[in-house]
CSV table of C-alpha atoms and ligand atoms in Angstrom, one decimal:
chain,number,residue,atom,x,y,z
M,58,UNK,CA,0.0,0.0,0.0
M,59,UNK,CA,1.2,2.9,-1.1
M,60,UNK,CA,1.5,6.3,1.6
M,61,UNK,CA,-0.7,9.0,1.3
M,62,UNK,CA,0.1,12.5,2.3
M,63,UNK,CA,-3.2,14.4,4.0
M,64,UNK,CA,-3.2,17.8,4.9
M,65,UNK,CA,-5.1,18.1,8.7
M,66,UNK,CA,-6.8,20.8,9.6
M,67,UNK,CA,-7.8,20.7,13.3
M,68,UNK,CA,-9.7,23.2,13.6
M,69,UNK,CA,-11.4,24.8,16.9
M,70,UNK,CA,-14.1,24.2,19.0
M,71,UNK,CA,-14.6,20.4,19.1
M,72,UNK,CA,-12.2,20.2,16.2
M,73,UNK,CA,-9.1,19.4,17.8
M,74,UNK,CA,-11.1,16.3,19.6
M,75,UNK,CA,-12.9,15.1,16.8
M,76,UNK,CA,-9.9,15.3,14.3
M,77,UNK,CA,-7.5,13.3,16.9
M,78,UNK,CA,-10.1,10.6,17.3
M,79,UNK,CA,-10.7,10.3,13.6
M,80,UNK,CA,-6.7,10.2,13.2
M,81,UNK,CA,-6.7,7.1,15.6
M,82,UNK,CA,-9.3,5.3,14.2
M,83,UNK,CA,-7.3,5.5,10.5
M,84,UNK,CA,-4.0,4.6,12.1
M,85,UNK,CA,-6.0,1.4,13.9
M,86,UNK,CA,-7.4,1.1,10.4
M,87,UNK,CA,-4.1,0.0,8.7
M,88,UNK,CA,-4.0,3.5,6.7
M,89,UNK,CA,-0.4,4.6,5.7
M,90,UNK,CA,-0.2,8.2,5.8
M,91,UNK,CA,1.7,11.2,6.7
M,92,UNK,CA,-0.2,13.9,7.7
M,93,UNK,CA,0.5,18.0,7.1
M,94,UNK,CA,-0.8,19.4,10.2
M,95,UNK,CA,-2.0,23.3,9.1
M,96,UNK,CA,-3.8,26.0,11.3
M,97,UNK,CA,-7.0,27.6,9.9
M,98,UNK,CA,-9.1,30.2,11.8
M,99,UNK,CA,-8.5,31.1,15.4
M,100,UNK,CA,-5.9,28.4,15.7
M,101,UNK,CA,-3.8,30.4,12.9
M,102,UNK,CA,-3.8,33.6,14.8
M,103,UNK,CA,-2.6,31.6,18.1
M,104,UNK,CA,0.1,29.9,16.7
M,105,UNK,CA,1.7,33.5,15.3
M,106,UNK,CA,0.2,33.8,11.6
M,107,UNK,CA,-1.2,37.3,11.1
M,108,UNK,CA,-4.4,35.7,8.6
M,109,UNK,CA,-6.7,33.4,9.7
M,110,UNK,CA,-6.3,31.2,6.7
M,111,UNK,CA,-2.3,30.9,6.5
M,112,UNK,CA,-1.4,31.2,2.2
M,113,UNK,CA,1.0,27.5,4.0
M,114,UNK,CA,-2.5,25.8,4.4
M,115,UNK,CA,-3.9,26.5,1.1
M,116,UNK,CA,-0.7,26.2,-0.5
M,117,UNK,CA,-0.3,22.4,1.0
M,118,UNK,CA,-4.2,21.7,0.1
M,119,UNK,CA,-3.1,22.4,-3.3
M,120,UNK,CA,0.2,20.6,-3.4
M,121,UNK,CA,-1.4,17.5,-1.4
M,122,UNK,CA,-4.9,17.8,-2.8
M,123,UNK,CA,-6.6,16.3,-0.2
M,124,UNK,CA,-6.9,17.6,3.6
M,125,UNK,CA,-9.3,16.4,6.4
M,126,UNK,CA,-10.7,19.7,8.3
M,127,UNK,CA,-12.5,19.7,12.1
M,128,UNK,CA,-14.8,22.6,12.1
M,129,UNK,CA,-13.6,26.4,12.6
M,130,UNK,CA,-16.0,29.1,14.0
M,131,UNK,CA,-16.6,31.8,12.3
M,132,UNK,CA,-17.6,35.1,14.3
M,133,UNK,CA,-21.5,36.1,14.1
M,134,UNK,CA,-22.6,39.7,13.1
M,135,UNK,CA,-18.6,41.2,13.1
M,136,UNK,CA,-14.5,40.0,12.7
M,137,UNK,CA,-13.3,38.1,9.6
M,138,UNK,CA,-15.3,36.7,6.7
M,139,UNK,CA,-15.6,32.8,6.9
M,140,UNK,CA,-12.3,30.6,7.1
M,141,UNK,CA,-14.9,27.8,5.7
M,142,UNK,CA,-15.8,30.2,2.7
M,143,UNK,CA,-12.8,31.3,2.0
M,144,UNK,CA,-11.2,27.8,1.3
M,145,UNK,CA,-14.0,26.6,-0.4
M,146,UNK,CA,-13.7,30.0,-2.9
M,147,UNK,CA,-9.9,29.6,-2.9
M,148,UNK,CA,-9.6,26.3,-3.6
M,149,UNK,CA,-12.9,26.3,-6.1
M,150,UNK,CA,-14.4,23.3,-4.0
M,151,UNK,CA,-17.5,24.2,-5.9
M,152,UNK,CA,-19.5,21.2,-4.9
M,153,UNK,CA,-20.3,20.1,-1.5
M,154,UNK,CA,-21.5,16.5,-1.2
M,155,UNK,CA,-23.4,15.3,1.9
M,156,UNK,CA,-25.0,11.7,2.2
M,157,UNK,CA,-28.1,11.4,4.4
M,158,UNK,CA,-28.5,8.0,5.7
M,159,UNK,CA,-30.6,6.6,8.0
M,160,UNK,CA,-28.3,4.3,10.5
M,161,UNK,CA,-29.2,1.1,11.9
M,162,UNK,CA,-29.6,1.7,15.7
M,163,UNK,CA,-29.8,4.7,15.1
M,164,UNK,CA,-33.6,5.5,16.1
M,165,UNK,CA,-35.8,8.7,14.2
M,166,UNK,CA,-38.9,9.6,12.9
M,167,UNK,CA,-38.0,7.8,9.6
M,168,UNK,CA,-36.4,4.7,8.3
M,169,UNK,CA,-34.9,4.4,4.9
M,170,UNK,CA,-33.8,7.9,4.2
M,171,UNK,CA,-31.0,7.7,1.8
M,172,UNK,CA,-30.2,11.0,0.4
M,173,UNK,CA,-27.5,13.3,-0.9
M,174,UNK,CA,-27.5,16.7,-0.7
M,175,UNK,CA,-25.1,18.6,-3.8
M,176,UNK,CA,-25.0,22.5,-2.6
M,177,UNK,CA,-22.8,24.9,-5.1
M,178,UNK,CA,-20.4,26.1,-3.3
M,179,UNK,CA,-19.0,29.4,-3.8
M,180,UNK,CA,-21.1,31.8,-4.8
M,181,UNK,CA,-24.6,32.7,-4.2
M,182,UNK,CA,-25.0,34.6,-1.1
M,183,UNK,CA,-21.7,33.6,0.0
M,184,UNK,CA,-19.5,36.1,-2.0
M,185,UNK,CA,-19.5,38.4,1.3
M,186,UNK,CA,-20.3,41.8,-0.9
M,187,UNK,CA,-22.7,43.5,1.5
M,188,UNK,CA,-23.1,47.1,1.5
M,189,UNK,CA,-24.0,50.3,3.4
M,190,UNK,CA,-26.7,52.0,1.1
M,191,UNK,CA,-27.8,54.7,3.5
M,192,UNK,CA,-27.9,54.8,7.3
M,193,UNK,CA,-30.1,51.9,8.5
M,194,UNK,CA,-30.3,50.5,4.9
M,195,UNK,CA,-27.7,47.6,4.4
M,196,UNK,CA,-27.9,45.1,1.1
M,197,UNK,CA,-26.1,41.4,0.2
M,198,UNK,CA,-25.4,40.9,-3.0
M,199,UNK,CA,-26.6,37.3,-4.6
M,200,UNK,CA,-24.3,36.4,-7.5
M,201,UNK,CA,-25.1,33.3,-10.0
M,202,UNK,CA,-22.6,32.7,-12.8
M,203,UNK,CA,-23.6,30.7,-15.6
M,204,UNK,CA,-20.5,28.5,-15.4
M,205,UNK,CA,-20.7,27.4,-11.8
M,206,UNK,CA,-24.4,26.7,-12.0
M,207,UNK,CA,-23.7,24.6,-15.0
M,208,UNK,CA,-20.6,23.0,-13.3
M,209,UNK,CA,-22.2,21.7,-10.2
M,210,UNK,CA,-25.7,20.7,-12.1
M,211,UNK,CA,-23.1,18.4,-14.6
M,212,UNK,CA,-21.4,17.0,-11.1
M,213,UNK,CA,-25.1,16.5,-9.5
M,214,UNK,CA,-26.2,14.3,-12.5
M,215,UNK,CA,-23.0,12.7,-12.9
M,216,UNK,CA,-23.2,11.5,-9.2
M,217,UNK,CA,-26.5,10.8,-9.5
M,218,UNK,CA,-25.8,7.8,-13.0
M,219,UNK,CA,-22.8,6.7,-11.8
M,220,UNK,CA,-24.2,5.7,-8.4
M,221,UNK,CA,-27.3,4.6,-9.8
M,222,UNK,CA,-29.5,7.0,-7.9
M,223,UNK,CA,-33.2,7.9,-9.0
M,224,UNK,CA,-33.6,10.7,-9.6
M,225,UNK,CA,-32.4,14.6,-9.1
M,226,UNK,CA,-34.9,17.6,-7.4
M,227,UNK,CA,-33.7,20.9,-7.8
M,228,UNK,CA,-34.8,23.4,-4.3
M,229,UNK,CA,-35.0,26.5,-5.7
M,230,UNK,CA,-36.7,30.0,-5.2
M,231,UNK,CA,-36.8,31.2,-9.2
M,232,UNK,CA,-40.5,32.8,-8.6
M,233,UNK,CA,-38.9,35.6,-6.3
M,234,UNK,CA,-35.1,35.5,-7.1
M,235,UNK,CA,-36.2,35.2,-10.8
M,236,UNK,CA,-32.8,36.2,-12.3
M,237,UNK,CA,-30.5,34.3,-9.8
M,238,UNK,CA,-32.8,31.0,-9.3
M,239,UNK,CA,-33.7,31.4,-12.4
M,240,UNK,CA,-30.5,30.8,-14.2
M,241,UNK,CA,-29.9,28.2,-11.8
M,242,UNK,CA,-32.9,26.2,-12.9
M,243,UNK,CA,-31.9,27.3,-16.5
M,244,UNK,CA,-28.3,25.7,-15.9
M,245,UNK,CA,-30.2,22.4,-14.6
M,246,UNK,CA,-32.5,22.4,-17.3
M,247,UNK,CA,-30.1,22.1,-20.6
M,248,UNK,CA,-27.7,19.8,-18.4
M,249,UNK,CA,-30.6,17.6,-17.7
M,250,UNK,CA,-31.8,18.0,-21.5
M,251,UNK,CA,-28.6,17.6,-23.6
M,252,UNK,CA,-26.5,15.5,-21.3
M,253,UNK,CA,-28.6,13.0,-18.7
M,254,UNK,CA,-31.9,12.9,-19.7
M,255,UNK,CA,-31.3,8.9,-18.5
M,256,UNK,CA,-31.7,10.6,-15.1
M,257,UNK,CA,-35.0,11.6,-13.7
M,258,UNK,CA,-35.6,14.9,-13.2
M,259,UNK,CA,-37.9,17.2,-11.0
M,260,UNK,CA,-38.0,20.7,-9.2
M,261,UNK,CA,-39.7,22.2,-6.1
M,262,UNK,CA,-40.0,25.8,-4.5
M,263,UNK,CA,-37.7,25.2,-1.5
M,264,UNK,CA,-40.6,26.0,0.8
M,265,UNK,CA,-42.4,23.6,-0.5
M,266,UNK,CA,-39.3,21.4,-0.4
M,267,UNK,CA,-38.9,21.5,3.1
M,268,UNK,CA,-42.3,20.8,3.9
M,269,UNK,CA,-41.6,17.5,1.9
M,270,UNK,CA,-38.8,16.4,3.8
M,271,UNK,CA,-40.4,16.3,6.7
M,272,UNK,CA,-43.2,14.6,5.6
M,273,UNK,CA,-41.9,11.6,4.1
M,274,UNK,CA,-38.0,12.6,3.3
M,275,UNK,CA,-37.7,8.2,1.6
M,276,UNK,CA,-39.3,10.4,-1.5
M,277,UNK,CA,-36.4,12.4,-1.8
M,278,UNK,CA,-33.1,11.7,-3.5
M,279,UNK,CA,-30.2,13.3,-4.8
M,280,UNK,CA,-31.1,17.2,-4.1
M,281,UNK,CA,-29.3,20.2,-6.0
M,282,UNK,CA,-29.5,23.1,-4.8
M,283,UNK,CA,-27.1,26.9,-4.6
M,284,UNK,CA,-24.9,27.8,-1.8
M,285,UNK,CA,-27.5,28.9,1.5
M,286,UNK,CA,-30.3,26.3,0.8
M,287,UNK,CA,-27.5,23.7,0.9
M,288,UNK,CA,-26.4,24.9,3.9
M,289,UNK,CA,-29.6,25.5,5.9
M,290,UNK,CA,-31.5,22.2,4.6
M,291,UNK,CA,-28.2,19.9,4.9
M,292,UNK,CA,-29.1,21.0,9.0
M,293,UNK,CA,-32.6,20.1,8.6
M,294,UNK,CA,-32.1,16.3,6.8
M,295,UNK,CA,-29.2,15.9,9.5
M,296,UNK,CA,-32.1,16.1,12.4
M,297,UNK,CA,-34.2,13.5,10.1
M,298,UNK,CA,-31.5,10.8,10.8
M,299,UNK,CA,-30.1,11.4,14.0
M,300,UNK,CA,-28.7,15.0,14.3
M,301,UNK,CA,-25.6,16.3,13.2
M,302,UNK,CA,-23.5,13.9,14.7
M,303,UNK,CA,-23.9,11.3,12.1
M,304,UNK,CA,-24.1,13.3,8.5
M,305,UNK,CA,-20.5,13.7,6.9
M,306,UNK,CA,-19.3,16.3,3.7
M,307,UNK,CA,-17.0,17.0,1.1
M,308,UNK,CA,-16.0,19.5,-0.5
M,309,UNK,CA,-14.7,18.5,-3.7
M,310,UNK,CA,-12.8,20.5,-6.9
M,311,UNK,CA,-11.4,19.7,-9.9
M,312,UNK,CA,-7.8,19.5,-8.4
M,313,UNK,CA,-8.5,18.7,-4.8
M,314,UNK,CA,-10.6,18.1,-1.9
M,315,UNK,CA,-11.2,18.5,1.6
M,316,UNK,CA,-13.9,16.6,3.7
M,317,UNK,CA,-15.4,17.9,6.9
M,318,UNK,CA,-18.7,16.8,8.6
M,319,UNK,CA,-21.8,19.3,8.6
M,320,UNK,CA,-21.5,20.1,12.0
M,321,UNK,CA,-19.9,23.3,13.2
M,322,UNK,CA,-17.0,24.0,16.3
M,323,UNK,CA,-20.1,23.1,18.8
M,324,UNK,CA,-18.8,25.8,21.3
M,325,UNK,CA,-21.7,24.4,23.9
M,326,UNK,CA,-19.9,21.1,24.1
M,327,UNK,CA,-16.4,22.0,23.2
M,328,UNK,CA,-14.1,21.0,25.5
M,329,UNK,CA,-15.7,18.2,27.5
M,330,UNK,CA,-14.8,15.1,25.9
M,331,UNK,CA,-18.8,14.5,24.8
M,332,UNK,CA,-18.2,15.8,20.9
M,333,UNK,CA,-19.5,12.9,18.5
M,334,UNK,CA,-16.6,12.0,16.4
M,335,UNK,CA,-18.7,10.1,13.7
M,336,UNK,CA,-19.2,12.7,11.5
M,337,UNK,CA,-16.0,13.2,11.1
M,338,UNK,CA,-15.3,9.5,11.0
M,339,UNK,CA,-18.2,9.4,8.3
M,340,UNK,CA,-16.1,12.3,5.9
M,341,UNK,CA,-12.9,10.4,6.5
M,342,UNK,CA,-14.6,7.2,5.1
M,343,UNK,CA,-15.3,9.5,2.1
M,344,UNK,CA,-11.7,10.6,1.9
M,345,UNK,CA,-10.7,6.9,1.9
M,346,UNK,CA,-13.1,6.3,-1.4
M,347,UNK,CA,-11.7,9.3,-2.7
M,348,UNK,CA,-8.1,8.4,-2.3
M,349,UNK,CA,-8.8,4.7,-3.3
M,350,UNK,CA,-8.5,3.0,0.0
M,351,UNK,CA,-11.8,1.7,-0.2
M,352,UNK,CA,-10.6,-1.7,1.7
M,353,UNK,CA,-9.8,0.5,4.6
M,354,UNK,CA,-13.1,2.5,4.3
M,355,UNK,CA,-15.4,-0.8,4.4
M,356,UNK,CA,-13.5,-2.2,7.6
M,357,UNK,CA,-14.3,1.2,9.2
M,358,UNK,CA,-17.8,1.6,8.3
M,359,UNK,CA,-18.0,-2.1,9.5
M,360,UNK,CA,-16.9,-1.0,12.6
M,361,UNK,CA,-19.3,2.0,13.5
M,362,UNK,CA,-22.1,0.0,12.0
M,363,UNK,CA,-21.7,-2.7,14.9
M,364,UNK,CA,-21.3,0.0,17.9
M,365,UNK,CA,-24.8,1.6,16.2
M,366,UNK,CA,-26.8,-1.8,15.6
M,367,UNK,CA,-25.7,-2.9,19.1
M,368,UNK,CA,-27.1,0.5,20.9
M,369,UNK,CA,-25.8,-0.5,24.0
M,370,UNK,CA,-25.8,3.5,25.9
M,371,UNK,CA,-21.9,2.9,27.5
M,372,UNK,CA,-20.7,2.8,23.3
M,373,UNK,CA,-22.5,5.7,22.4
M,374,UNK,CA,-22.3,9.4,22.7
M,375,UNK,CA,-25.0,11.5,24.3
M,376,UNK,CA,-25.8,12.8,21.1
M,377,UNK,CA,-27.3,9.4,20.4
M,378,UNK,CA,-28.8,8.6,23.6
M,379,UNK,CA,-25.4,7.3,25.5
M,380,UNK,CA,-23.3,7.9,28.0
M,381,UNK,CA,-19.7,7.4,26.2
M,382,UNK,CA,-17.8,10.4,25.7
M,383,UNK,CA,-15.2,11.0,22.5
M,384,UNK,CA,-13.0,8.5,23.5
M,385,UNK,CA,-14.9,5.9,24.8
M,386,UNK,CA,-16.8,6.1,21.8
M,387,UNK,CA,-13.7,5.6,19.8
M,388,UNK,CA,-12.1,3.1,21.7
M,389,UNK,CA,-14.9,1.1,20.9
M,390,UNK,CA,-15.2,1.5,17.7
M,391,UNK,CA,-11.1,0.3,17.3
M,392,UNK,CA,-12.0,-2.5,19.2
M,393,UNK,CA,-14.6,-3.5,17.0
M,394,UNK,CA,-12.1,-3.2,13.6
M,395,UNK,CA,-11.9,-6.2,11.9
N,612,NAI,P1,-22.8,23.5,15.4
N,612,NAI,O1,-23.0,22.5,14.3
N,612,NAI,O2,-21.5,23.8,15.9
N,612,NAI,O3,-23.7,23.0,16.6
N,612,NAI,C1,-25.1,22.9,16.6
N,612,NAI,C2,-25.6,22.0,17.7
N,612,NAI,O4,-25.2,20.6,17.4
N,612,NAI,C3,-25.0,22.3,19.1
N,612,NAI,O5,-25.9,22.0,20.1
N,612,NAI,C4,-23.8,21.2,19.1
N,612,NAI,O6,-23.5,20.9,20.4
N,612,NAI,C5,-24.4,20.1,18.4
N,612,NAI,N1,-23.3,19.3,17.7
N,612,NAI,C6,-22.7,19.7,16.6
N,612,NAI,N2,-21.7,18.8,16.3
N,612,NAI,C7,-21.8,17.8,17.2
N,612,NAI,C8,-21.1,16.6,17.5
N,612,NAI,N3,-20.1,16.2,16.6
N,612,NAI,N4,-21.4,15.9,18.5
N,612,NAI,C9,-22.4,16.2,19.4
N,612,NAI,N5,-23.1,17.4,19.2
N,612,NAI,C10,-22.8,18.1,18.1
N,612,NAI,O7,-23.5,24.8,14.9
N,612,NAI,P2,-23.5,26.3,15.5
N,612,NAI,O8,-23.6,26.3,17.0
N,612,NAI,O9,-24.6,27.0,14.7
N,612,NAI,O10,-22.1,26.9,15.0
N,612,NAI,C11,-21.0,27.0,15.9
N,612,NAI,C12,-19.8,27.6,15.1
N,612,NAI,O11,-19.4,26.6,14.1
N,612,NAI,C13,-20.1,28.9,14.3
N,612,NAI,O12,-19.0,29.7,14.5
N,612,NAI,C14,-20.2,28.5,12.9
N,612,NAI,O13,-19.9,29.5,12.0
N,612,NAI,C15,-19.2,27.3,12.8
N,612,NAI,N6,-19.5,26.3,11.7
N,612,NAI,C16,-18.4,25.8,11.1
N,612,NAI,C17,-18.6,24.9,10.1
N,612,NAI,C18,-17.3,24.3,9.5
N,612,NAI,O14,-16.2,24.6,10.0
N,612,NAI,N7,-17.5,23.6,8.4
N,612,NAI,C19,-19.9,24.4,9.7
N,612,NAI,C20,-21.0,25.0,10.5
N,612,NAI,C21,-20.8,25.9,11.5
């Protein structure tokens, strides 16, 4: 087996514990890898850089093309723009890919959700350019580029035939933002029509989207949807199978990749050894697809799947309904490697 170079981003919050238990469970795992250990947010500052995203961390991203990043928290209302964004943007990870799965043992309102959220990933609302029009009068600007909303509705449909998948629903909001939406739907129109019409294809108002997902989310599929919609509804599928403990991401370019769960730096929790590692265990089993360790990846996913179907409260966090914290959790889930 060949080693792998991995770029580790820790991260704040409940980053640095998350990251370190995911780091165990892929040395217990049998993967051979050095790993790049690079500051982003916070972290940077602390250890002497004077940006929160060090040009040395996207500059090893690049050269390495694949990092594993814990969560950074990004200041609400004030202080500096999005360490998350600005990778993403940087790096052009324009499509973030989420699975949402339900998990045996896992208990919810719903069984057999199997879904995939594909959110674009750097534009939209997430450019930054707001504006001071006049006092008390403040405006965000919502950009859509024909290009990206082309490139991630080509990735969408491609991920949706090559793994067999249904069918693709677009959330949109094109009878307000008629411009913006609009060329999204556009984009996903002609990429449906020209190049996977093999693939079934269907649209809803996002309102009208999330009411569905509640409702019976087994309906749903592979869902495509711009920058903020990805964000806010890949939250709401995460509380239909167990919360956001369990829902892994990547973020994936043309020339690299980084994979991070959903969650955030969980400030509430940070700290006391309770954080839910399996999201981040979840993202690395992604990574290992990616890199073509998919051996490794089964005999991990093995693993988890036996602490989950066994539900005994001592093995699993409090997320989940247990008592375990971080490390129990991942001592058990070592153990169980086979
Ligand atoms: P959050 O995802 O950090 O937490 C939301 C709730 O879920 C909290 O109650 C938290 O304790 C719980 N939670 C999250 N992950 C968990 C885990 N692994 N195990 C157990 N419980 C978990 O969202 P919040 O509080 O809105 O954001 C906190 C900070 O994280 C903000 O600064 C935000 O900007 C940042 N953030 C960073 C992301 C990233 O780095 N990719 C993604 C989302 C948020």
């Amino acid at each position: 087996m060949s080693k792998h170079t991995i770029v580790l981003i820790p991260g704040d919050g409940i980053g640095p514990e998350v990251t370190k238990a995911t780091k165990r469970v892929l040395d217990a795992a049998g993967l051979s890898v050095e790993w790049v250990e690079l500051p982003a947010g916070a972290a940077a500052l602390e250890q002497g850089y004077d940006n929160v995203l060090p040009e040395r961390t996207v500059a090893a991203i690049r050269a390495h093309k694949v990092a594993l990043k814990g969560p950074v928290t990004t200041p609400v209302g004030k202080g500096f723009k999005s360490v998350n964004v600005q990778l993403r943007q940087k790096l052009e990870l324009y499509a973030a890919v989420r699975p949402v799965r339900s998990l045996n043992g896992v208990k919810t309102r719903y069984d057999g959700v199997d879904m995939v959220i594909v959110r674009e990933n750097t534009e939209g609302l997430y450019t930054g350019i707001e504006n001071v029009i006049a006092k008390g009068v403040v405006t965000t600007m919502k950009v859509a580029t024909e290009v990206a909303c082309t490139r991630i509705a080509k990735y969408a449909f491609a991920y949706a035939r090559s793994r067999h998948r249904r069918k693709v629903t677009v959330f949109h909001k094109a009878n307000i933002m008629k411009l913006t939406d609009g060329l999204f739907l556009d984009c996903a129109r002609r990429v449906h029509a020209q190049e996977f019409p093999d693939v079934v294809y269907d649209e809803l108002i996002i309102d009208a989207g999330c009411m569905k997902l509640v409702q019976d989310p087994t309906k749903l599929d592979v869902l495509l949807m711009e920058n903020l919609y990805g964000d806010l509804v890949s939250d709401l599928c995460a509380g239909l199978v167990g919360g956001l403990g369990v829902v892994p991401g990547s973020n994936i370019g043309e020339d690299c990749a980084v994979f991070e769960a959903v969650h955030g730096s969980a400030p509430d929790i940070a700290g006391k050894g309770v954080a839910n590692p399996l999201a981040l265990i979840m993202s690395a089993v992604m990574m290992l697809n990616y890199i073509g360790e998919a051996t490794i990846a089964e005999r991990i996913k093995g693993a988890y799947n036996a602490i989950l179907s066994d539900g005994r409260a001592e093995t699993l966090t409090r997320d989940l309904g247990g008592t375990a914290g971080t490390t129990q959790f991942t001592d058990a889930l070592i153990a169980k490697l086979k």
